[in-house]
mmCIF file of C-alpha atoms and ligand atoms in Angstrom:
data_model
loop_
_atom_site.group_PDB
_atom_site.id
_atom_site.type_symbol
_atom_site.label_atom_id
_atom_site.label_comp_id
_atom_site.label_asym_id
_atom_site.label_seq_id
_atom_site.Cartn_x
_atom_site.Cartn_y
_atom_site.Cartn_z
ATOM 1 C CA MET A 1471 -72.913 -1.181 -54.003
ATOM 2 C CA ILE A 1472 -72.446 -2.861 -50.869
ATOM 3 C CA ASN A 1473 -70.507 -5.552 -52.333
ATOM 4 C CA GLU A 1474 -68.067 -3.111 -53.762
ATOM 5 C CA LYS A 1475 -67.697 -1.214 -50.610
ATOM 6 C CA ILE A 1476 -67.094 -4.467 -48.704
ATOM 7 C CA GLU A 1477 -64.237 -5.364 -51.173
ATOM 8 C CA THR A 1478 -62.524 -1.769 -50.708
ATOM 9 C CA LEU A 1479 -62.759 -2.163 -47.029
ATOM 10 C CA LEU A 1480 -61.425 -5.669 -47.205
ATOM 11 C CA ASN A 1481 -58.291 -4.441 -49.084
ATOM 12 C CA GLU A 1482 -57.933 -1.431 -46.850
ATOM 13 C CA ILE A 1483 -57.956 -3.489 -43.946
ATOM 14 C CA ARG A 1484 -55.343 -6.034 -45.338
ATOM 15 C CA ASN A 1485 -53.061 -3.112 -45.889
ATOM 16 C CA ALA A 1486 -53.745 -1.266 -42.778
ATOM 17 C CA LYS A 1487 -50.748 0.212 -40.667
ATOM 18 C CA ALA A 1488 -50.488 2.048 -37.760
ATOM 19 C CA GLY A 1489 -47.449 3.854 -36.205
ATOM 20 C CA ASN A 1490 -48.920 4.347 -32.714
ATOM 21 C CA GLU A 1491 -51.652 3.477 -30.248
ATOM 22 C CA LYS A 1492 -53.415 6.790 -31.550
ATOM 23 C CA GLU A 1493 -53.336 5.759 -35.048
ATOM 24 C CA VAL A 1494 -54.796 2.282 -34.154
ATOM 25 C CA GLU A 1495 -57.545 3.886 -31.936
ATOM 26 C CA GLU A 1496 -58.557 6.185 -34.973
ATOM 27 C CA LEU A 1497 -58.721 3.370 -37.433
ATOM 28 C CA ARG A 1498 -61.068 1.379 -34.998
ATOM 29 C CA VAL A 1499 -63.046 4.560 -34.802
ATOM 30 C CA ARG A 1500 -63.314 4.787 -38.497
ATOM 31 C CA LEU A 1501 -64.225 1.257 -39.202
ATOM 32 C CA LEU A 1502 -66.103 -0.066 -36.148
ATOM 33 C CA GLY A 1503 -67.075 2.967 -34.034
ATOM 34 C CA LYS A 1504 -70.681 4.033 -33.869
ATOM 35 C CA LYS A 1505 -70.456 5.929 -37.230
ATOM 36 C CA GLY A 1506 -68.004 3.914 -38.471
ATOM 37 C CA GLU A 1507 -67.887 2.613 -42.148
ATOM 38 C CA ILE A 1508 -68.413 -0.915 -41.199
ATOM 39 C CA THR A 1509 -71.262 -0.083 -38.718
ATOM 40 C CA GLY A 1510 -72.907 2.029 -41.477
ATOM 41 C CA LEU A 1511 -72.765 -1.238 -43.758
ATOM 42 C CA PHE A 1512 -74.714 -2.898 -41.128
ATOM 43 C CA ASP A 1513 -77.671 -0.139 -41.363
ATOM 44 C CA GLU A 1514 -77.527 -0.286 -45.146
ATOM 45 C CA PHE A 1515 -77.813 -4.123 -44.691
ATOM 46 C CA ARG A 1516 -81.491 -3.650 -43.589
ATOM 47 C CA ASN A 1517 -82.431 -2.256 -47.172
ATOM 48 C CA VAL A 1518 -81.049 -5.279 -48.837
ATOM 49 C CA SER A 1519 -83.548 -7.652 -50.417
ATOM 50 C CA ALA A 1520 -84.460 -10.591 -48.640
ATOM 51 C CA GLU A 1521 -82.716 -13.235 -51.233
ATOM 52 C CA HIS A 1522 -79.379 -11.586 -50.892
ATOM 53 C CA LYS A 1523 -79.375 -11.050 -47.023
ATOM 54 C CA ARG A 1524 -77.766 -14.430 -46.337
ATOM 55 C CA GLU A 1525 -74.797 -13.858 -48.689
ATOM 56 C CA PHE A 1526 -74.225 -10.168 -47.416
ATOM 57 C CA GLY A 1527 -74.795 -10.946 -43.681
ATOM 58 C CA GLN A 1528 -71.907 -13.603 -44.072
ATOM 59 C CA LYS A 1529 -69.726 -11.108 -45.832
ATOM 60 C CA LEU A 1530 -70.492 -8.376 -43.318
ATOM 61 C CA ASN A 1531 -69.830 -10.483 -40.340
ATOM 62 C CA SER A 1532 -66.496 -11.757 -41.776
ATOM 63 C CA LEU A 1533 -65.535 -8.063 -42.751
ATOM 64 C CA LYS A 1534 -66.164 -7.118 -39.096
ATOM 65 C CA ASN A 1535 -64.260 -10.073 -37.656
ATOM 66 C CA MET A 1536 -61.278 -9.140 -39.821
ATOM 67 C CA ALA A 1537 -61.279 -5.674 -38.789
ATOM 68 C CA ALA A 1538 -61.631 -6.294 -35.238
ATOM 69 C CA ALA A 1539 -58.610 -9.055 -35.474
ATOM 70 C CA LYS A 1540 -56.470 -6.540 -37.565
ATOM 71 C CA ILE A 1541 -57.001 -3.756 -34.966
ATOM 72 C CA GLU A 1542 -55.971 -6.094 -32.094
ATOM 73 C CA GLU A 1543 -52.920 -7.193 -34.342
ATOM 74 C CA LEU A 1544 -51.870 -3.691 -34.884
ATOM 75 C CA ARG A 1545 -52.314 -2.673 -31.171
ATOM 76 C CA GLY A 1546 -50.262 -5.518 -30.112
ATOM 77 C CA ARG A 1547 -47.417 -4.489 -32.420
ATOM 78 C CA VAL A 1548 -47.386 -0.839 -31.475
ATOM 79 C CA ALA A 1549 -47.193 -1.895 -27.848
ATOM 80 C CA GLU A 1550 -44.106 -3.971 -28.713
ATOM 81 C CA THR A 1551 -42.178 -1.538 -30.404
ATOM 82 C CA SER A 1552 -43.013 1.257 -27.736
ATOM 83 C CA ASP A 1553 -41.601 -1.528 -25.281
ATOM 84 C CA ARG A 1554 -38.479 -1.992 -27.311
ATOM 85 C CA LYS A 1555 -37.571 1.405 -26.501
ATOM 86 C CA ASP A 1556 -37.002 0.444 -23.057
ATOM 87 C CA SER A 1557 -33.801 -1.284 -23.302
ATOM 88 C CA SER A 1558 -34.715 -4.113 -20.925
ATOM 89 C CA SER A 1559 -36.965 -5.724 -23.223
ATOM 90 C CA ASP A 1560 -34.864 -5.435 -26.278
ATOM 91 C CA LEU A 1561 -33.008 -8.584 -26.351
ATOM 92 C CA THR A 1562 -30.445 -7.505 -29.084
ATOM 93 C CA MET A 1563 -29.300 -4.510 -27.039
ATOM 94 C CA PRO A 1564 -26.037 -5.007 -24.980
ATOM 95 C CA GLY A 1565 -26.857 -6.223 -21.445
ATOM 96 C CA ASP A 1566 -26.634 -3.862 -18.386
ATOM 97 C CA HIS A 1567 -23.233 -3.406 -16.926
ATOM 98 C CA PHE A 1568 -22.868 -5.889 -14.480
ATOM 99 C CA GLU A 1569 -20.974 -4.563 -11.328
ATOM 100 C CA LEU A 1570 -18.465 -7.153 -9.860
ATOM 101 C CA GLY A 1571 -17.421 -6.701 -6.473
ATOM 102 C CA THR A 1572 -13.875 -7.129 -5.409
ATOM 103 C CA ARG A 1573 -12.349 -8.482 -2.189
ATOM 104 C CA HIS A 1574 -11.532 -5.995 0.537
ATOM 105 C CA PRO A 1575 -7.668 -5.447 1.018
ATOM 106 C CA ILE A 1576 -7.971 -6.423 4.663
ATOM 107 C CA SER A 1577 -9.726 -9.811 3.484
ATOM 108 C CA ILE A 1578 -7.202 -10.514 1.096
ATOM 109 C CA THR A 1579 -4.104 -9.653 3.479
ATOM 110 C CA ARG A 1580 -5.725 -11.759 6.373
ATOM 111 C CA GLU A 1581 -6.292 -14.587 3.882
ATOM 112 C CA GLU A 1582 -2.897 -14.414 2.865
ATOM 113 C CA ILE A 1583 -1.264 -14.268 6.284
ATOM 114 C CA ILE A 1584 -3.451 -17.257 7.348
ATOM 115 C CA SER A 1585 -2.604 -19.346 4.271
ATOM 116 C CA ILE A 1586 0.934 -18.810 4.936
ATOM 117 C CA PHE A 1587 0.791 -20.175 8.611
ATOM 118 C CA ARG A 1588 -1.540 -22.949 7.526
ATOM 119 C CA LYS A 1589 1.272 -24.334 5.534
ATOM 120 C CA GLN A 1590 3.393 -24.329 8.708
ATOM 121 C CA GLY A 1591 0.609 -26.449 10.385
ATOM 122 C CA TYR A 1592 -1.138 -23.757 12.357
ATOM 123 C CA ALA A 1593 -5.029 -23.966 12.815
ATOM 124 C CA LEU A 1594 -7.595 -21.386 12.700
ATOM 125 C CA ALA A 1595 -9.034 -20.147 16.087
ATOM 126 C CA GLU A 1596 -11.593 -17.556 16.662
ATOM 127 C CA GLY A 1597 -13.161 -15.746 19.798
ATOM 128 C CA PRO A 1598 -15.632 -13.249 20.802
ATOM 129 C CA GLU A 1599 -15.197 -9.420 20.104
ATOM 130 C CA ILE A 1600 -17.118 -8.714 23.253
ATOM 131 C CA GLU A 1601 -14.887 -10.075 26.149
ATOM 132 C CA ASP A 1602 -14.424 -9.964 29.749
ATOM 133 C CA ASP A 1603 -11.188 -8.499 31.596
ATOM 134 C CA HIS A 1604 -10.164 -11.907 32.375
ATOM 135 C CA HIS A 1605 -9.491 -12.978 28.881
ATOM 136 C CA VAL A 1606 -8.034 -9.644 27.709
ATOM 137 C CA PHE A 1607 -6.025 -8.678 30.534
ATOM 138 C CA GLU A 1608 -6.073 -10.791 33.711
ATOM 139 C CA ALA A 1609 -5.000 -14.122 32.598
ATOM 140 C CA LEU A 1610 -2.396 -12.567 30.085
ATOM 141 C CA ASN A 1611 -0.854 -11.195 33.415
ATOM 142 C CA PHE A 1612 -1.709 -7.541 33.052
ATOM 143 C CA PRO A 1613 -1.206 -5.953 36.557
ATOM 144 C CA PRO A 1614 -4.555 -4.420 38.053
ATOM 145 C CA ASP A 1615 -2.961 -0.883 37.385
ATOM 146 C CA HIS A 1616 -1.674 -1.652 33.949
ATOM 147 C CA PRO A 1617 -2.245 1.600 31.613
ATOM 148 C CA ALA A 1618 -3.688 -0.358 28.773
ATOM 149 C CA ARG A 1619 -6.873 -1.304 31.166
ATOM 150 C CA ASP A 1620 -7.116 2.423 31.504
ATOM 151 C CA MET A 1621 -10.410 3.903 29.931
ATOM 152 C CA GLN A 1622 -8.467 5.627 27.445
ATOM 153 C CA ASP A 1623 -7.383 2.380 25.342
ATOM 154 C CA THR A 1624 -10.473 -0.055 26.299
ATOM 155 C CA PHE A 1625 -14.134 0.423 25.598
ATOM 156 C CA PHE A 1626 -15.886 -1.017 28.556
ATOM 157 C CA ILE A 1627 -19.368 -2.390 28.658
ATOM 158 C CA SER A 1628 -19.951 -2.858 32.081
ATOM 159 C CA SER A 1629 -17.838 -2.298 35.311
ATOM 160 C CA GLY A 1630 -17.509 -4.652 38.304
ATOM 161 C CA VAL A 1631 -15.319 -7.429 39.394
ATOM 162 C CA ASN A 1632 -14.774 -8.757 35.765
ATOM 163 C CA PRO A 1633 -15.917 -6.032 33.548
ATOM 164 C CA ILE A 1634 -17.270 -6.778 29.861
ATOM 165 C CA LEU A 1635 -15.424 -5.049 27.303
ATOM 166 C CA LEU A 1636 -14.536 -4.807 23.505
ATOM 167 C CA ARG A 1637 -11.192 -6.690 23.109
ATOM 168 C CA THR A 1638 -8.312 -4.657 22.521
ATOM 169 C CA HIS A 1639 -6.058 -7.523 21.082
ATOM 170 C CA THR A 1640 -6.494 -10.868 19.769
ATOM 171 C CA SER A 1641 -4.447 -12.303 22.401
ATOM 172 C CA SER A 1642 -7.597 -13.164 24.246
ATOM 173 C CA VAL A 1643 -8.036 -15.957 21.777
ATOM 174 C CA GLN A 1644 -4.587 -17.440 22.989
ATOM 175 C CA VAL A 1645 -5.982 -17.688 26.565
ATOM 176 C CA ARG A 1646 -9.577 -19.180 25.355
ATOM 177 C CA THR A 1647 -7.397 -21.805 23.126
ATOM 178 C CA MET A 1648 -4.860 -22.816 25.900
ATOM 179 C CA GLU A 1649 -8.005 -22.828 28.597
ATOM 180 C CA THR A 1650 -9.724 -25.424 26.187
ATOM 181 C CA ARG A 1651 -7.021 -27.354 24.531
ATOM 182 C CA LYS A 1652 -4.073 -29.342 25.676
ATOM 183 C CA PRO A 1653 -0.642 -29.022 23.864
ATOM 184 C CA PRO A 1654 0.680 -29.224 21.455
ATOM 185 C CA ILE A 1655 -1.300 -26.138 20.204
ATOM 186 C CA ARG A 1656 -0.338 -24.277 17.113
ATOM 187 C CA VAL A 1657 -3.158 -21.582 16.132
ATOM 188 C CA ILE A 1658 -3.591 -18.622 14.261
ATOM 189 C CA CYS A 1659 -6.328 -16.317 15.327
ATOM 190 C CA PRO A 1660 -7.424 -13.402 13.043
ATOM 191 C CA GLY A 1661 -10.033 -10.795 14.295
ATOM 192 C CA ARG A 1662 -11.275 -7.371 14.876
ATOM 193 C CA VAL A 1663 -10.136 -5.374 17.772
ATOM 194 C CA PHE A 1664 -11.018 -2.180 19.332
ATOM 195 C CA ARG A 1665 -9.182 0.682 20.949
ATOM 196 C CA ASN A 1666 -10.558 4.007 22.100
ATOM 197 C CA GLU A 1667 -8.043 6.033 20.042
ATOM 198 C CA ALA A 1668 -8.836 9.233 17.856
ATOM 199 C CA ILE A 1669 -9.366 8.209 14.301
ATOM 200 C CA SER A 1670 -6.204 9.488 12.216
ATOM 201 C CA ALA A 1671 -4.178 8.445 9.034
ATOM 202 C CA ARG A 1672 -2.227 6.045 11.396
ATOM 203 C CA ALA A 1673 -4.735 5.147 14.086
ATOM 204 C CA HIS A 1674 -8.456 3.948 14.266
ATOM 205 C CA CYS A 1675 -10.693 2.623 17.003
ATOM 206 C CA ILE A 1676 -11.477 -0.325 15.072
ATOM 207 C CA PHE A 1677 -8.705 -2.618 13.358
ATOM 208 C CA HIS A 1678 -7.748 -6.070 12.749
ATOM 209 C CA GLN A 1679 -5.074 -8.241 14.008
ATOM 210 C CA VAL A 1680 -3.797 -11.691 13.564
ATOM 211 C CA GLU A 1681 -2.370 -13.576 16.820
ATOM 212 C CA GLY A 1682 -0.017 -16.900 16.478
ATOM 213 C CA LEU A 1683 0.428 -19.222 19.356
ATOM 214 C CA TYR A 1684 2.517 -22.197 19.479
ATOM 215 C CA VAL A 1685 2.816 -24.244 22.700
ATOM 216 C CA ASP A 1686 4.773 -27.557 23.029
ATOM 217 C CA ARG A 1687 7.555 -29.129 24.862
ATOM 218 C CA ASN A 1688 10.948 -27.577 23.952
ATOM 219 C CA VAL A 1689 9.676 -24.673 22.268
ATOM 220 C CA SER A 1690 12.403 -21.981 21.958
ATOM 221 C CA PHE A 1691 12.841 -18.497 20.892
ATOM 222 C CA ALA A 1692 14.736 -19.673 17.780
ATOM 223 C CA ASP A 1693 11.543 -21.440 16.665
ATOM 224 C CA LEU A 1694 9.991 -18.099 16.987
ATOM 225 C CA LYS A 1695 12.541 -16.354 14.819
ATOM 226 C CA GLN A 1696 12.504 -18.965 12.200
ATOM 227 C CA THR A 1697 8.573 -18.875 12.119
ATOM 228 C CA ILE A 1698 8.479 -15.184 11.556
ATOM 229 C CA LEU A 1699 11.608 -15.229 8.960
ATOM 230 C CA ILE A 1700 9.378 -17.854 6.918
ATOM 231 C CA PHE A 1701 6.275 -15.375 7.275
ATOM 232 C CA VAL A 1702 7.934 -12.251 6.184
ATOM 233 C CA ARG A 1703 9.779 -13.837 3.247
ATOM 234 C CA GLU A 1704 6.684 -15.211 1.600
ATOM 235 C CA MET A 1705 4.712 -11.932 2.467
ATOM 236 C CA PHE A 1706 7.146 -9.391 1.647
ATOM 237 C CA GLY A 1707 9.853 -11.235 -0.714
ATOM 238 C CA PRO A 1708 12.429 -13.704 -0.417
ATOM 239 C CA ASP A 1709 15.298 -11.065 0.409
ATOM 240 C CA THR A 1710 13.416 -9.687 3.426
ATOM 241 C CA LYS A 1711 15.591 -9.630 6.722
ATOM 242 C CA ILE A 1712 14.256 -9.222 10.212
ATOM 243 C CA ARG A 1713 15.522 -7.418 13.205
ATOM 244 C CA MET A 1714 14.239 -8.045 16.809
ATOM 245 C CA ARG A 1715 14.177 -5.176 19.262
ATOM 246 C CA PRO A 1716 13.879 -5.956 23.011
ATOM 247 C CA SER A 1717 10.316 -4.875 23.954
ATOM 248 C CA TYR A 1718 7.718 -5.324 26.783
ATOM 249 C CA PHE A 1719 4.455 -7.010 26.864
ATOM 250 C CA PRO A 1720 3.005 -8.533 30.139
ATOM 251 C CA PHE A 1721 2.207 -11.799 28.503
ATOM 252 C CA THR A 1722 5.429 -12.687 27.112
ATOM 253 C CA GLU A 1723 9.083 -12.887 28.422
ATOM 254 C CA PRO A 1724 11.341 -12.171 26.802
ATOM 255 C CA SER A 1725 9.280 -9.886 24.397
ATOM 256 C CA THR A 1726 10.501 -8.465 21.243
ATOM 257 C CA GLU A 1727 9.107 -5.979 18.417
ATOM 258 C CA VAL A 1728 9.857 -7.265 14.862
ATOM 259 C CA ASP A 1729 10.949 -5.214 12.166
ATOM 260 C CA ILE A 1730 11.567 -6.096 8.598
ATOM 261 C CA SER A 1731 14.038 -4.541 6.127
ATOM 262 C CA CYS A 1732 11.971 -2.029 4.133
ATOM 263 C CA ASN A 1733 10.694 -3.530 1.211
ATOM 264 C CA ILE A 1734 10.455 -0.147 -0.726
ATOM 265 C CA CYS A 1735 14.279 0.877 -0.688
ATOM 266 C CA GLY A 1736 15.824 -2.629 0.234
ATOM 267 C CA GLY A 1737 17.257 -1.133 3.534
ATOM 268 C CA LYS A 1738 19.025 1.917 2.249
ATOM 269 C CA GLY A 1739 16.289 4.248 3.941
ATOM 270 C CA CYS A 1740 13.483 6.020 2.267
ATOM 271 C CA ASN A 1741 10.685 8.282 3.230
ATOM 272 C CA ILE A 1742 8.506 4.947 3.974
ATOM 273 C CA CYS A 1743 10.879 3.817 6.816
ATOM 274 C CA LYS A 1744 11.805 7.304 7.544
ATOM 275 C CA GLY A 1745 15.481 6.815 6.510
ATOM 276 C CA THR A 1746 16.165 3.724 8.901
ATOM 277 C CA GLY A 1747 15.716 1.005 6.436
ATOM 278 C CA TRP A 1748 13.388 -1.043 8.916
ATOM 279 C CA LEU A 1749 9.582 -1.304 9.179
ATOM 280 C CA GLU A 1750 8.130 -2.442 12.468
ATOM 281 C CA ILE A 1751 5.588 -5.107 11.755
ATOM 282 C CA MET A 1752 4.659 -7.159 14.785
ATOM 283 C CA GLY A 1753 4.924 -7.851 18.530
ATOM 284 C CA ALA A 1754 6.132 -11.060 19.744
ATOM 285 C CA GLY A 1755 7.802 -13.325 22.705
ATOM 286 C CA MET A 1756 7.882 -16.298 24.622
ATOM 287 C CA VAL A 1757 4.580 -16.812 26.487
ATOM 288 C CA ASP A 1758 5.112 -15.838 30.136
ATOM 289 C CA PRO A 1759 5.088 -18.835 32.477
ATOM 290 C CA ASN A 1760 2.250 -16.748 34.267
ATOM 291 C CA VAL A 1761 0.062 -16.923 31.167
ATOM 292 C CA LEU A 1762 0.464 -20.869 30.764
ATOM 293 C CA GLU A 1763 -0.320 -21.503 34.553
ATOM 294 C CA ALA A 1764 -3.390 -19.073 34.391
ATOM 295 C CA CYS A 1765 -4.685 -21.126 31.441
ATOM 296 C CA GLY A 1766 -4.020 -24.576 33.231
ATOM 297 C CA ILE A 1767 -0.843 -25.573 31.247
ATOM 298 C CA ASP A 1768 2.253 -26.756 33.379
ATOM 299 C CA SER A 1769 4.836 -24.221 32.601
ATOM 300 C CA LYS A 1770 7.688 -26.595 33.716
ATOM 301 C CA GLU A 1771 6.752 -29.099 31.015
ATOM 302 C CA TYR A 1772 5.739 -26.637 28.282
ATOM 303 C CA THR A 1773 6.922 -23.344 26.820
ATOM 304 C CA GLY A 1774 5.591 -21.425 24.021
ATOM 305 C CA PHE A 1775 5.650 -18.370 21.835
ATOM 306 C CA ALA A 1776 3.125 -16.089 20.423
ATOM 307 C CA PHE A 1777 3.190 -12.881 17.940
ATOM 308 C CA GLY A 1778 0.675 -10.418 17.038
ATOM 309 C CA MET A 1779 0.339 -8.237 14.286
ATOM 310 C CA GLY A 1780 -1.967 -5.502 12.656
ATOM 311 C CA ILE A 1781 -3.625 -6.511 9.393
ATOM 312 C CA GLU A 1782 -4.195 -2.917 8.309
ATOM 313 C CA ARG A 1783 -0.319 -2.289 9.107
ATOM 314 C CA ILE A 1784 0.667 -5.410 6.794
ATOM 315 C CA ALA A 1785 -1.386 -4.128 3.970
ATOM 316 C CA MET A 1786 -0.107 -0.901 4.294
ATOM 317 C CA LEU A 1787 3.344 -1.994 3.850
ATOM 318 C CA LYS A 1788 2.505 -4.317 1.255
ATOM 319 C CA TRP A 1789 0.542 -1.972 -0.925
ATOM 320 C CA GLN A 1790 2.094 1.542 0.312
ATOM 321 C CA VAL A 1791 -1.413 2.643 1.483
ATOM 322 C CA LYS A 1792 -0.850 6.087 3.343
ATOM 323 C CA ASP A 1793 -3.886 6.536 5.194
ATOM 324 C CA LEU A 1794 -5.523 3.919 7.422
ATOM 325 C CA ARG A 1795 -8.992 5.438 6.982
ATOM 326 C CA LEU A 1796 -9.087 4.457 3.418
ATOM 327 C CA TYR A 1797 -9.633 0.798 4.439
ATOM 328 C CA PHE A 1798 -12.850 1.856 6.255
ATOM 329 C CA GLU A 1799 -14.280 4.234 3.770
ATOM 330 C CA ASN A 1800 -15.589 1.765 1.069
ATOM 331 C CA ASP A 1801 -14.729 4.110 -1.561
ATOM 332 C CA VAL A 1802 -15.007 1.944 -4.689
ATOM 333 C CA ARG A 1803 -12.074 3.755 -6.430
ATOM 334 C CA PHE A 1804 -9.753 2.442 -3.765
ATOM 335 C CA LEU A 1805 -11.088 -0.804 -3.475
ATOM 336 C CA ARG A 1806 -11.018 -1.435 -7.167
ATOM 337 C CA GLU A 1807 -7.154 -0.950 -7.028
ATOM 338 C CA PHE A 1808 -6.889 -4.371 -5.395
ATOM 339 C CA GLU A 1809 -8.948 -6.359 -8.215
ATOM 340 C CA THR A 1810 -5.985 -7.745 -9.731
ATOM 341 C CA SER A 1811 -4.672 -9.148 -6.365
ATOM 342 C CA ILE A 1812 -7.489 -11.553 -6.029
HETATM 343 N N1 LIG B 3330 -1.212 -8.379 21.622
HETATM 344 C C1 LIG B 3330 -0.090 -7.398 21.360
HETATM 345 C C2 LIG B 3330 -0.465 -5.999 20.861
HETATM 346 O O1 LIG B 3330 -1.805 -5.974 20.530
HETATM 347 C C3 LIG B 3330 0.784 -8.141 20.229
HETATM 348 C C4 LIG B 3330 1.433 -9.180 20.715
HETATM 349 C C5 LIG B 3330 0.803 -10.459 20.340
HETATM 350 C C6 LIG B 3330 2.856 -9.227 21.232
HETATM 351 C C7 LIG B 3330 1.424 -11.723 21.081
HETATM 352 C C8 LIG B 3330 3.125 -10.407 21.748
HETATM 353 C C9 LIG B 3330 2.691 -11.568 21.554
HETATM 354 O O2 LIG B 3330 -0.065 -5.080 20.494
#
């Protein structure tokens, strides 16, 4: 009797299947639970005659071990398949989409500007964003009552003799460079600048500039013109023309504002250039002798030129971005448009 039951149970255990955790538990209770079939056999075992006890004892023990092993095996398998429903542990499922970032259009433009000037022998120079009045205004020949020092343009951090402020232009790096280096100086200074302006499609209180400075013996306005021409042709295309309009900056004399021929209509006039055929891209001029002297450079021996441009503006013209605020909102739909420009 017992022998037969053992044989049937062995068969059953060999072929046992379970679809989920609950079925495994049911099987365990049915075989090994307090009132389970194998447990029942151990009860019957007491009635087995002494001569067969050894033989049945061994059989019953191995049956119990097999059942326990099978239950463990089924439990493991059920756990594995339920895990698999979670795609992260199924190695055959396609991987999760990996988001690749793109470089910001301002970074792309800044790197392009730097690399064009690097080819012309310019080294990189940087300076602090939190500056003092001396480096942003005084050494750059700003008269004490110049409107740019006004609270409307400048974020002041402290007041007093030499107030601490957020730099309003990267020309402060010109000063720092000339104060610490001897000519010949040829530097390009990219950086973030701050102006107390209302945010609109065309203005922001934070933006980026690139300043250029060249100081040596016999540096002339013609050198400035040629340097800018090389730059705009690389940046906007080989047919780009430049136009220099007289202007005023306290730190350059003579001063000029540089326009390029409109890269959209080729100079014929369109809504981007407002029908003029020209787009303003930078301020420039010969470094004022007062600035050279304020920085410890002999203005009788040396001359120099400087130029400064807004990176946002260059990027706007290059890609026809209509609203400056887009650069600061970090909307990935906008940023992804520059993916192919890397
Ligand atoms: N610093 C000027 C500005 O912010 C630009 C400039 C730089 C003009 C160098 C002339 C020479 O507008």
